[in-house]
Short mmCIF file of N, CA and C in Angstrom, two decimals:
data_model
loop_
_atom_site.label_atom_id
_atom_site.label_comp_id
_atom_site.label_asym_id
_atom_site.label_seq_id
_atom_site.Cartn_x
_atom_site.Cartn_y
_atom_site.Cartn_z
N MET A 1 -12.69 -51.42 -21.21
CA MET A 1 -12.47 -50.63 -20.83
C MET A 1 -13.30 -50.06 -19.60
N SER A 2 -13.11 -49.36 -19.38
CA SER A 2 -14.26 -49.24 -17.81
C SER A 2 -14.90 -47.79 -18.52
N SER A 3 -15.76 -48.07 -17.44
CA SER A 3 -17.40 -46.97 -18.38
C SER A 3 -16.83 -45.27 -17.52
N ALA A 4 -16.03 -45.40 -17.34
CA ALA A 4 -15.84 -43.72 -16.57
C ALA A 4 -14.70 -43.41 -17.46
N TYR A 5 -13.93 -44.51 -18.17
CA TYR A 5 -12.77 -43.41 -18.77
C TYR A 5 -13.25 -44.16 -20.02
N GLN A 6 -14.03 -43.45 -21.76
CA GLN A 6 -14.53 -43.52 -22.49
C GLN A 6 -13.20 -43.21 -23.36
N GLU A 7 -12.61 -41.98 -23.13
CA GLU A 7 -11.71 -41.79 -24.57
C GLU A 7 -10.57 -42.59 -24.37
N LYS A 8 -9.88 -42.36 -25.62
CA LYS A 8 -8.70 -42.92 -26.39
C LYS A 8 -7.64 -42.05 -25.84
N PRO A 9 -6.52 -42.20 -24.93
CA PRO A 9 -5.12 -41.91 -24.79
C PRO A 9 -4.30 -41.30 -26.47
N GLN A 10 -4.34 -39.89 -26.36
CA GLN A 10 -3.68 -39.28 -27.73
C GLN A 10 -2.03 -39.05 -27.13
N ILE A 11 -1.31 -39.67 -27.76
CA ILE A 11 0.40 -39.28 -27.64
C ILE A 11 0.41 -37.94 -29.01
N ARG A 12 0.96 -36.85 -28.17
CA ARG A 12 0.95 -36.03 -29.66
C ARG A 12 2.51 -35.53 -29.20
N VAL A 13 3.10 -35.66 -30.72
CA VAL A 13 4.16 -35.18 -30.90
C VAL A 13 4.77 -34.04 -32.28
N ASN A 14 5.61 -32.94 -31.58
CA ASN A 14 5.85 -31.93 -32.81
C ASN A 14 7.10 -32.63 -33.12
N PHE A 15 6.96 -32.69 -34.30
CA PHE A 15 8.90 -31.98 -34.89
C PHE A 15 8.67 -30.88 -35.85
N GLY A 16 8.05 -29.79 -35.11
CA GLY A 16 9.10 -28.43 -35.63
C GLY A 16 8.03 -28.03 -36.31
N GLU A 17 7.63 -28.91 -37.83
CA GLU A 17 6.69 -27.52 -38.61
C GLU A 17 5.22 -28.42 -38.81
N THR A 18 5.81 -29.71 -38.48
CA THR A 18 4.19 -30.66 -39.10
C THR A 18 4.38 -31.44 -37.80
N PRO A 19 3.02 -30.96 -36.96
CA PRO A 19 3.08 -32.16 -35.50
C PRO A 19 1.57 -33.59 -36.42
N PHE A 20 2.07 -34.31 -35.35
CA PHE A 20 0.95 -35.56 -35.77
C PHE A 20 0.50 -36.39 -34.34
N ALA A 21 -0.66 -37.14 -34.60
CA ALA A 21 -0.75 -37.89 -33.40
C ALA A 21 -1.12 -39.01 -33.71
N GLN A 22 -0.53 -39.57 -32.89
CA GLN A 22 -0.36 -41.57 -32.73
C GLN A 22 -1.56 -41.80 -31.95
N GLN A 23 -2.67 -43.09 -32.52
CA GLN A 23 -3.87 -43.36 -31.69
C GLN A 23 -3.09 -44.20 -31.02
N VAL A 24 -3.82 -44.54 -29.54
CA VAL A 24 -2.84 -45.40 -28.63
C VAL A 24 -3.90 -46.41 -28.64
N GLU A 25 -3.65 -47.31 -28.04
CA GLU A 25 -4.80 -48.34 -28.13
C GLU A 25 -4.29 -49.34 -26.55
N ALA A 26 -5.01 -48.74 -25.83
CA ALA A 26 -4.12 -48.95 -24.63
C ALA A 26 -5.58 -48.93 -23.52
N LEU A 27 -4.89 -49.71 -22.20
CA LEU A 27 -6.06 -50.02 -21.16
C LEU A 27 -5.64 -49.30 -20.22
N SER A 28 -6.70 -48.37 -19.33
CA SER A 28 -5.84 -47.44 -18.62
C SER A 28 -5.79 -48.49 -17.37
N CYS A 29 -4.51 -47.73 -16.84
CA CYS A 29 -4.65 -48.37 -15.51
C CYS A 29 -5.41 -48.89 -14.09
N ASN A 30 -6.55 -48.50 -14.26
CA ASN A 30 -7.11 -48.95 -13.30
C ASN A 30 -7.24 -50.39 -14.24
N ASP A 31 -7.59 -50.04 -15.34
CA ASP A 31 -8.58 -51.63 -16.11
C ASP A 31 -6.75 -52.72 -16.07
N ALA A 32 -6.04 -52.35 -15.84
CA ALA A 32 -4.39 -53.02 -16.08
C ALA A 32 -4.65 -53.87 -14.61
N ALA A 33 -5.09 -52.97 -13.89
CA ALA A 33 -4.81 -53.42 -12.23
C ALA A 33 -5.82 -53.96 -11.53
N GLN A 34 -6.90 -54.11 -12.63
CA GLN A 34 -7.89 -55.10 -11.74
C GLN A 34 -7.51 -56.12 -11.18
N PHE A 35 -7.17 -56.67 -11.31
CA PHE A 35 -7.38 -57.65 -10.12
C PHE A 35 -6.91 -57.60 -9.16
N ALA A 36 -5.98 -56.69 -8.74
CA ALA A 36 -5.31 -56.55 -7.43
C ALA A 36 -6.45 -55.51 -6.63
N LYS A 37 -7.56 -55.03 -7.43
CA LYS A 37 -8.64 -54.57 -6.42
C LYS A 37 -9.73 -55.26 -6.25
N ALA A 38 -9.33 -56.57 -6.79
CA ALA A 38 -11.22 -57.48 -7.05
C ALA A 38 -10.00 -58.28 -5.91
N GLY A 39 -8.88 -58.30 -5.15
CA GLY A 39 -8.29 -58.82 -4.09
C GLY A 39 -8.12 -60.48 -4.52
N GLN A 40 -7.68 -60.31 -5.92
CA GLN A 40 -8.08 -62.35 -6.79
C GLN A 40 -6.26 -61.88 -6.03
N SER A 41 -5.18 -62.86 -5.75
CA SER A 41 -3.78 -63.26 -5.70
C SER A 41 -3.47 -63.51 -7.30
N LEU A 42 -4.04 -64.53 -7.83
CA LEU A 42 -3.11 -64.60 -9.31
C LEU A 42 -4.45 -64.76 -10.20
N ASP A 43 -4.69 -65.30 -11.44
CA ASP A 43 -5.70 -65.51 -12.31
C ASP A 43 -5.78 -67.12 -12.35
N THR A 44 -6.97 -67.28 -13.02
CA THR A 44 -7.01 -68.42 -12.80
C THR A 44 -7.18 -69.30 -14.52
N VAL A 45 -6.85 -68.58 -15.21
CA VAL A 45 -7.02 -68.88 -16.72
C VAL A 45 -5.37 -70.40 -16.83
N SER A 46 -6.10 -71.07 -17.18
CA SER A 46 -4.56 -71.96 -17.74
C SER A 46 -3.83 -72.47 -18.16
N ILE A 47 -2.29 -72.38 -17.54
CA ILE A 47 -0.82 -71.80 -18.05
C ILE A 47 -1.02 -72.89 -18.95
N ILE A 48 -1.02 -74.26 -19.16
CA ILE A 48 -0.42 -75.70 -19.83
C ILE A 48 -1.99 -75.75 -20.96
N ASP A 49 -1.60 -75.52 -22.22
CA ASP A 49 -2.88 -76.50 -22.88
C ASP A 49 -2.93 -77.45 -22.64
N PRO A 50 -4.64 -77.46 -22.98
CA PRO A 50 -4.37 -78.62 -22.31
C PRO A 50 -4.17 -80.18 -23.50
N VAL A 51 -3.78 -81.72 -23.90
CA VAL A 51 -3.38 -81.86 -24.41
C VAL A 51 -4.63 -83.56 -23.80
N GLU A 52 -4.91 -83.99 -25.07
CA GLU A 52 -6.09 -85.04 -24.96
C GLU A 52 -5.36 -86.42 -24.30
N GLY A 53 -6.20 -86.60 -23.81
CA GLY A 53 -5.52 -88.54 -22.57
C GLY A 53 -4.16 -88.40 -21.89
N SER A 54 -4.50 -86.61 -21.54
CA SER A 54 -3.61 -86.72 -20.38
C SER A 54 -3.68 -85.01 -19.22
N MET A 55 -4.84 -85.64 -19.65
CA MET A 55 -5.54 -84.79 -18.44
C MET A 55 -4.85 -84.45 -17.16
N LYS A 56 -5.11 -85.73 -16.77
CA LYS A 56 -4.94 -86.02 -15.31
C LYS A 56 -3.36 -85.73 -14.93
N VAL A 57 -2.66 -85.49 -15.37
CA VAL A 57 -1.03 -84.92 -16.10
C VAL A 57 -0.70 -83.27 -15.83
N ASN A 58 -1.55 -83.00 -16.93
CA ASN A 58 -1.89 -81.40 -17.18
C ASN A 58 -2.40 -80.67 -16.08
N GLU A 59 -3.46 -81.77 -15.07
CA GLU A 59 -3.96 -80.77 -14.17
C GLU A 59 -2.74 -80.78 -12.67
N GLU A 60 -2.23 -82.05 -13.15
CA GLU A 60 -0.97 -81.82 -12.28
C GLU A 60 0.34 -80.65 -12.21
N GLU A 61 0.79 -80.58 -13.44
CA GLU A 61 1.54 -79.78 -13.35
C GLU A 61 1.23 -78.50 -13.61
N GLU A 62 -0.45 -78.47 -13.78
CA GLU A 62 -0.54 -77.25 -13.79
C GLU A 62 -0.89 -76.41 -12.45
N GLU A 63 -1.18 -77.55 -11.18
CA GLU A 63 -1.37 -77.16 -9.65
C GLU A 63 0.32 -76.93 -9.58
N LYS A 64 1.12 -77.46 -10.27
CA LYS A 64 2.66 -77.18 -9.40
C LYS A 64 3.23 -75.96 -10.28
N LEU A 65 2.54 -75.57 -11.41
CA LEU A 65 2.93 -74.33 -11.52
C LEU A 65 1.99 -72.79 -11.35
N HIS A 66 1.41 -73.22 -10.59
CA HIS A 66 0.19 -72.38 -10.14
C HIS A 66 0.88 -72.07 -8.50
N MET A 67 1.28 -73.60 -7.85
CA MET A 67 2.29 -73.43 -6.92
C MET A 67 3.38 -72.68 -6.80
N ALA A 68 4.31 -72.59 -7.72
CA ALA A 68 5.22 -71.93 -7.89
C ALA A 68 4.97 -70.33 -8.10
N MET A 69 3.81 -70.31 -8.79
CA MET A 69 3.53 -68.24 -9.31
C MET A 69 3.16 -68.05 -8.13
N GLU A 70 2.52 -68.96 -7.05
CA GLU A 70 1.92 -67.99 -6.41
C GLU A 70 2.99 -67.92 -4.85
N LYS A 71 4.30 -68.65 -4.99
CA LYS A 71 5.33 -68.45 -4.00
C LYS A 71 6.10 -67.12 -4.88
N ASN A 72 6.34 -67.28 -6.12
CA ASN A 72 6.88 -66.44 -6.66
C ASN A 72 6.35 -64.93 -6.51
N PHE A 73 4.74 -65.19 -6.47
CA PHE A 73 3.99 -63.81 -6.29
C PHE A 73 4.33 -63.40 -5.15
N PHE A 74 4.49 -64.29 -3.54
CA PHE A 74 4.57 -64.69 -2.15
C PHE A 74 5.89 -63.17 -2.63
N ARG A 75 7.05 -64.36 -2.64
CA ARG A 75 7.74 -63.33 -2.48
C ARG A 75 7.83 -61.99 -3.10
N VAL A 76 8.04 -61.69 -4.04
CA VAL A 76 7.98 -60.70 -4.84
C VAL A 76 6.88 -59.63 -3.97
N SER A 77 5.50 -59.69 -3.67
CA SER A 77 5.45 -58.57 -2.60
C SER A 77 6.30 -58.63 -1.20
N LEU A 78 6.94 -59.61 -1.04
CA LEU A 78 7.79 -58.84 0.57
C LEU A 78 8.59 -58.13 -0.06
N LEU A 79 9.56 -58.01 -1.46
CA LEU A 79 9.91 -56.75 -1.65
C LEU A 79 9.69 -55.59 -1.42
N PRO A 80 10.72 -54.45 -1.07
CA PRO A 80 10.28 -53.26 -1.06
C PRO A 80 9.65 -53.20 -2.78
N GLU A 81 8.66 -51.89 -2.89
CA GLU A 81 8.05 -51.34 -4.17
C GLU A 81 8.88 -50.44 -4.80
N PRO A 82 9.01 -51.09 -5.95
CA PRO A 82 10.36 -50.07 -6.97
C PRO A 82 9.52 -48.48 -7.32
N LEU A 83 10.22 -47.57 -7.62
CA LEU A 83 9.16 -46.58 -7.87
C LEU A 83 8.56 -46.20 -8.52
N LYS A 84 7.59 -45.77 -8.41
CA LYS A 84 6.30 -46.09 -9.36
C LYS A 84 5.99 -44.48 -10.33
N SER A 85 5.64 -44.86 -11.40
CA SER A 85 4.87 -44.13 -12.50
C SER A 85 3.66 -43.38 -11.79
N PHE A 86 4.04 -42.02 -12.25
CA PHE A 86 2.59 -41.24 -11.60
C PHE A 86 1.78 -41.26 -13.11
N SER A 87 2.39 -41.62 -13.87
CA SER A 87 1.19 -41.08 -15.33
C SER A 87 0.11 -41.91 -15.19
N GLN A 88 -0.56 -40.85 -16.39
CA GLN A 88 -1.62 -41.88 -16.41
C GLN A 88 -2.12 -42.60 -17.24
N PHE A 89 -0.79 -42.85 -18.06
CA PHE A 89 -1.38 -43.97 -18.81
C PHE A 89 -0.20 -44.79 -18.31
N PRO A 90 -0.12 -46.06 -19.16
CA PRO A 90 0.20 -47.89 -18.27
C PRO A 90 1.40 -47.04 -19.05
N PRO A 91 2.28 -47.99 -18.22
CA PRO A 91 3.53 -48.13 -18.44
C PRO A 91 4.37 -48.30 -19.64
N SER A 92 3.85 -49.22 -20.33
CA SER A 92 4.42 -49.14 -21.89
C SER A 92 3.68 -47.98 -22.33
N ILE A 93 2.49 -47.50 -22.42
CA ILE A 93 2.50 -45.93 -22.86
C ILE A 93 3.22 -45.07 -22.54
N TYR A 94 3.92 -44.55 -20.78
CA TYR A 94 4.61 -44.14 -20.66
C TYR A 94 6.01 -44.23 -21.20
N ARG A 95 6.76 -45.27 -21.35
CA ARG A 95 7.85 -45.55 -21.82
C ARG A 95 7.54 -44.81 -23.12
N ARG A 96 6.67 -45.27 -24.23
CA ARG A 96 6.04 -44.75 -25.59
C ARG A 96 6.78 -43.23 -25.28
N SER A 97 5.63 -42.71 -24.46
CA SER A 97 6.24 -41.54 -24.27
C SER A 97 6.74 -40.33 -24.20
N MET A 98 7.75 -41.16 -23.08
CA MET A 98 9.28 -40.60 -22.84
C MET A 98 10.29 -41.51 -23.99
N ALA A 99 10.39 -41.81 -24.59
CA ALA A 99 10.60 -41.82 -26.06
C ALA A 99 11.04 -41.12 -27.33
N CYS A 100 9.03 -40.33 -27.29
CA CYS A 100 8.56 -39.59 -28.38
C CYS A 100 9.38 -38.01 -27.32
N THR A 101 9.76 -38.13 -26.24
CA THR A 101 10.08 -36.75 -26.00
C THR A 101 11.50 -36.68 -26.39
N LYS A 102 12.07 -38.21 -25.68
CA LYS A 102 13.72 -38.44 -26.14
C LYS A 102 14.26 -37.72 -27.43
N ILE A 103 12.83 -38.40 -28.68
CA ILE A 103 13.24 -38.14 -29.97
C ILE A 103 13.15 -36.37 -30.00
N GLN A 104 12.35 -36.11 -29.73
CA GLN A 104 11.69 -34.55 -29.76
C GLN A 104 12.99 -33.65 -29.20
N ARG A 105 13.50 -34.20 -27.98
CA ARG A 105 14.73 -33.66 -27.97
C ARG A 105 15.98 -33.57 -28.48
N ALA A 106 16.00 -34.98 -28.97
CA ALA A 106 17.39 -34.31 -30.01
C ALA A 106 17.23 -33.87 -31.22
N TRP A 107 15.65 -33.45 -31.82
CA TRP A 107 15.57 -33.21 -33.11
C TRP A 107 15.92 -31.75 -32.49
N ARG A 108 15.33 -31.11 -31.74
CA ARG A 108 15.17 -30.06 -31.15
C ARG A 108 16.91 -29.31 -30.84
N ARG A 109 17.68 -30.05 -30.32
CA ARG A 109 19.08 -30.06 -30.13
C ARG A 109 19.36 -29.58 -31.39
N HIS A 110 19.43 -30.78 -32.42
CA HIS A 110 20.32 -30.77 -33.70
C HIS A 110 19.64 -29.48 -34.42
N ARG A 111 18.17 -28.98 -35.06
CA ARG A 111 17.65 -27.62 -35.49
C ARG A 111 18.26 -26.35 -34.42
N GLY A 112 18.50 -26.55 -32.86
CA GLY A 112 18.95 -25.81 -32.35
C GLY A 112 20.42 -25.66 -32.40
N ARG A 113 21.30 -26.60 -33.32
CA ARG A 113 22.27 -26.54 -33.05
C ARG A 113 22.89 -25.58 -34.31
N ARG A 114 22.36 -26.18 -35.28
CA ARG A 114 22.01 -25.45 -37.15
C ARG A 114 21.27 -24.14 -36.72
N LEU A 115 20.41 -23.73 -35.85
CA LEU A 115 19.62 -22.35 -36.03
C LEU A 115 20.94 -21.25 -35.21
N ARG A 116 21.99 -21.39 -34.04
CA ARG A 116 22.69 -21.14 -33.34
C ARG A 116 23.76 -20.63 -35.03
N ALA A 117 24.68 -21.75 -35.46
CA ALA A 117 25.56 -21.69 -36.20
C ALA A 117 24.85 -20.82 -37.77
N LYS A 118 23.70 -20.78 -38.02
CA LYS A 118 23.13 -19.76 -38.90
C LYS A 118 22.92 -18.08 -38.27
N ILE A 119 23.17 -18.12 -36.92
CA ILE A 119 22.81 -17.18 -36.55
C ILE A 119 24.24 -16.11 -36.16
N MET A 120 25.21 -16.95 -35.53
CA MET A 120 26.41 -17.14 -35.45
C MET A 120 27.07 -16.42 -37.12
N GLU A 121 26.53 -17.51 -38.49
CA GLU A 121 26.90 -16.64 -39.15
C GLU A 121 26.69 -15.35 -39.94
N LEU A 122 25.56 -15.03 -39.18
CA LEU A 122 24.90 -13.72 -40.15
C LEU A 122 25.68 -12.69 -38.71
N GLN A 123 25.91 -13.00 -37.63
CA GLN A 123 26.44 -11.79 -36.95
C GLN A 123 27.45 -11.51 -37.19
N TYR A 124 28.62 -12.66 -37.29
CA TYR A 124 29.84 -12.30 -38.22
C TYR A 124 29.99 -11.73 -39.68
N ARG A 125 28.72 -11.99 -40.32
CA ARG A 125 28.78 -11.29 -42.04
C ARG A 125 28.56 -9.46 -41.31
N ALA A 126 27.51 -9.42 -40.33
CA ALA A 126 26.81 -7.92 -39.66
C ALA A 126 28.45 -7.67 -38.91
N ALA A 127 29.42 -7.72 -38.25
CA ALA A 127 30.36 -7.68 -37.35
C ALA A 127 31.58 -6.94 -38.86
N THR A 128 31.89 -7.89 -39.66
CA THR A 128 32.60 -7.59 -40.33
C THR A 128 31.87 -6.45 -41.78
N LEU A 129 30.83 -6.09 -41.40
CA LEU A 129 29.88 -4.90 -42.78
C LEU A 129 30.22 -3.53 -41.30
N ILE A 130 30.35 -4.25 -40.79
CA ILE A 130 30.17 -2.75 -39.63
C ILE A 130 31.51 -2.33 -39.52
N GLN A 131 32.58 -3.18 -39.85
CA GLN A 131 33.55 -2.85 -39.19
C GLN A 131 34.25 -2.05 -40.58
N ALA A 132 33.80 -2.79 -41.32
CA ALA A 132 34.31 -2.28 -43.09
C ALA A 132 34.26 -0.99 -43.16
N MET A 133 32.99 -0.91 -42.94
CA MET A 133 31.92 0.56 -42.76
C MET A 133 32.43 1.91 -42.05
N ALA A 134 32.80 1.51 -40.87
CA ALA A 134 33.98 1.79 -40.08
C ALA A 134 34.81 2.30 -40.01
N ARG A 135 35.90 1.30 -40.82
CA ARG A 135 37.06 1.84 -41.04
C ARG A 135 37.40 3.10 -42.09
N LYS A 136 36.29 2.92 -42.80
CA LYS A 136 36.04 3.82 -44.28
C LYS A 136 36.22 5.27 -43.75
N LYS A 137 34.70 5.03 -42.67
CA LYS A 137 34.72 6.20 -41.96
C LYS A 137 35.76 7.45 -41.45
N LEU A 138 36.10 6.04 -40.89
CA LEU A 138 37.54 6.16 -39.46
C LEU A 138 38.76 7.10 -40.48
N LYS A 139 38.53 6.13 -41.64
CA LYS A 139 39.71 6.54 -42.67
C LYS A 139 39.58 8.57 -43.00
N LYS A 140 38.15 8.43 -44.05
CA LYS A 140 37.81 9.76 -43.71
C LYS A 140 38.00 10.91 -42.92
N ILE A 141 38.09 10.27 -41.43
CA ILE A 141 38.20 11.70 -40.80
C ILE A 141 39.30 11.46 -40.15
N ARG A 142 40.05 10.44 -40.36
CA ARG A 142 41.81 11.12 -39.86
C ARG A 142 42.46 11.80 -41.07
N ALA A 143 41.81 11.69 -42.31
CA ALA A 143 42.12 12.12 -43.76
C ALA A 143 42.35 14.10 -42.99
N LEU A 144 40.39 14.30 -42.75
CA LEU A 144 40.17 15.47 -42.32
C LEU A 144 41.32 16.60 -41.32
N LYS A 145 41.58 14.93 -39.94
CA LYS A 145 42.61 15.56 -38.36
C LYS A 145 43.64 15.90 -39.52
N ASN A 146 44.29 15.17 -40.68
CA ASN A 146 45.63 15.59 -41.02
C ASN A 146 45.90 17.04 -41.67
N GLU A 147 44.15 16.66 -42.41
CA GLU A 147 44.58 18.32 -43.15
C GLU A 147 44.42 19.49 -42.24
N ALA A 148 43.79 19.33 -41.53
CA ALA A 148 43.73 20.41 -40.30
C ALA A 148 44.93 20.44 -39.66
N ALA A 149 45.67 19.65 -39.46
CA ALA A 149 46.89 19.78 -38.73
C ALA A 149 47.85 20.21 -39.92
N LEU A 150 47.97 19.81 -40.89
CA LEU A 150 48.76 20.47 -42.24
C LEU A 150 48.40 21.90 -42.33
N LYS A 151 47.27 22.07 -41.82
CA LYS A 151 46.98 24.08 -42.15
C LYS A 151 47.71 24.67 -41.10
N ILE A 152 47.05 23.96 -39.70
CA ILE A 152 47.92 24.82 -38.62
C ILE A 152 48.79 25.08 -38.39
N GLN A 153 49.19 23.68 -38.48
CA GLN A 153 51.21 24.16 -38.96
C GLN A 153 52.13 24.74 -40.21
N ARG A 154 51.53 25.15 -40.81
CA ARG A 154 51.64 25.54 -41.62
C ARG A 154 51.65 27.14 -41.42
N ASN A 155 50.08 27.69 -41.15
CA ASN A 155 49.93 28.70 -41.17
C ASN A 155 51.23 29.67 -40.03
N TRP A 156 50.99 28.10 -38.69
CA TRP A 156 52.07 28.86 -37.40
C TRP A 156 53.55 28.62 -38.20
N ARG A 157 54.12 27.92 -39.22
CA ARG A 157 55.14 27.95 -39.16
C ARG A 157 55.48 29.70 -40.23
N ARG A 158 54.51 30.02 -40.71
CA ARG A 158 54.68 31.08 -41.53
C ARG A 158 54.55 31.62 -40.34
N ARG A 159 53.91 32.06 -39.71
CA ARG A 159 53.98 32.71 -38.45
C ARG A 159 55.30 33.23 -37.62
N LYS A 160 55.80 31.90 -37.60
CA LYS A 160 56.95 32.35 -37.00
C LYS A 160 58.02 32.79 -38.10
N PHE A 161 58.43 32.46 -39.02
CA PHE A 161 59.00 32.85 -40.21
C PHE A 161 59.31 34.22 -40.29
N ILE A 162 57.86 34.82 -40.91
CA ILE A 162 57.24 36.04 -40.23
C ILE A 162 57.99 37.08 -39.18
N TRP A 163 58.02 36.59 -37.78
CA TRP A 163 57.77 37.03 -36.76
C TRP A 163 59.92 37.18 -36.84
N LEU A 164 60.41 35.81 -37.10
CA LEU A 164 61.84 36.24 -37.36
C LEU A 164 62.48 36.89 -38.27
N ALA A 165 61.57 36.88 -39.49
CA ALA A 165 62.37 37.83 -40.36
C ALA A 165 62.13 39.44 -39.92
N LEU A 166 61.06 39.87 -39.48
CA LEU A 166 60.89 40.93 -38.20
C LEU A 166 61.98 41.40 -37.54
N LEU A 167 62.37 40.54 -36.45
CA LEU A 167 63.27 40.55 -35.80
C LEU A 167 64.75 41.04 -36.54
N ARG A 168 64.87 40.09 -37.95
CA ARG A 168 66.06 40.34 -38.27
C ARG A 168 66.22 41.57 -39.05
N GLU A 169 65.05 42.06 -38.70
CA GLU A 169 65.22 43.55 -39.61
C GLU A 169 65.10 45.05 -39.06
N PHE A 170 63.96 44.79 -37.70
CA PHE A 170 64.07 45.37 -37.07
C PHE A 170 65.10 44.61 -35.35
N PRO A 171 66.75 44.91 -35.47
CA PRO A 171 66.81 44.00 -33.88
C PRO A 171 66.45 45.42 -32.80
N GLN A 172 66.08 44.38 -31.64
CA GLN A 172 66.10 45.15 -30.33
C GLN A 172 66.99 46.94 -29.93
#
């Protein structure tokens, strides 16, 4: 690791009630891309393991493989660069972090669906209770109105009956 970057990056994952952290053993982007900064085109580490007695053949094969690698490296360098990640972590760690994000999103959606279903059930129960209480109250109010209407009608009819009786007794 470089001297400028001493901390180990951590990925924090939260599944609701119990968060946990996963230690990440990885190189920083600067260390991972060190050969590009130094101006080296390719590494000089041997590609083929040396076998005893065939050192000359291995060197020739090694040279051919290095030439093929340099050609491929040159071809790749001519291609337009793909979209780059602006993450502070190397691509493998970034992919892991994205995977954690997707898992968290799926978990939170699942929990959200369950929570919304529970809330809907509670709201349905509350609405049912409110409706039952309102119907009971409206029934009492309707009964009071009917009683009041009966009293008014009874008194009105009695008054009309008396008025008609008086007209019969005392015609004009």
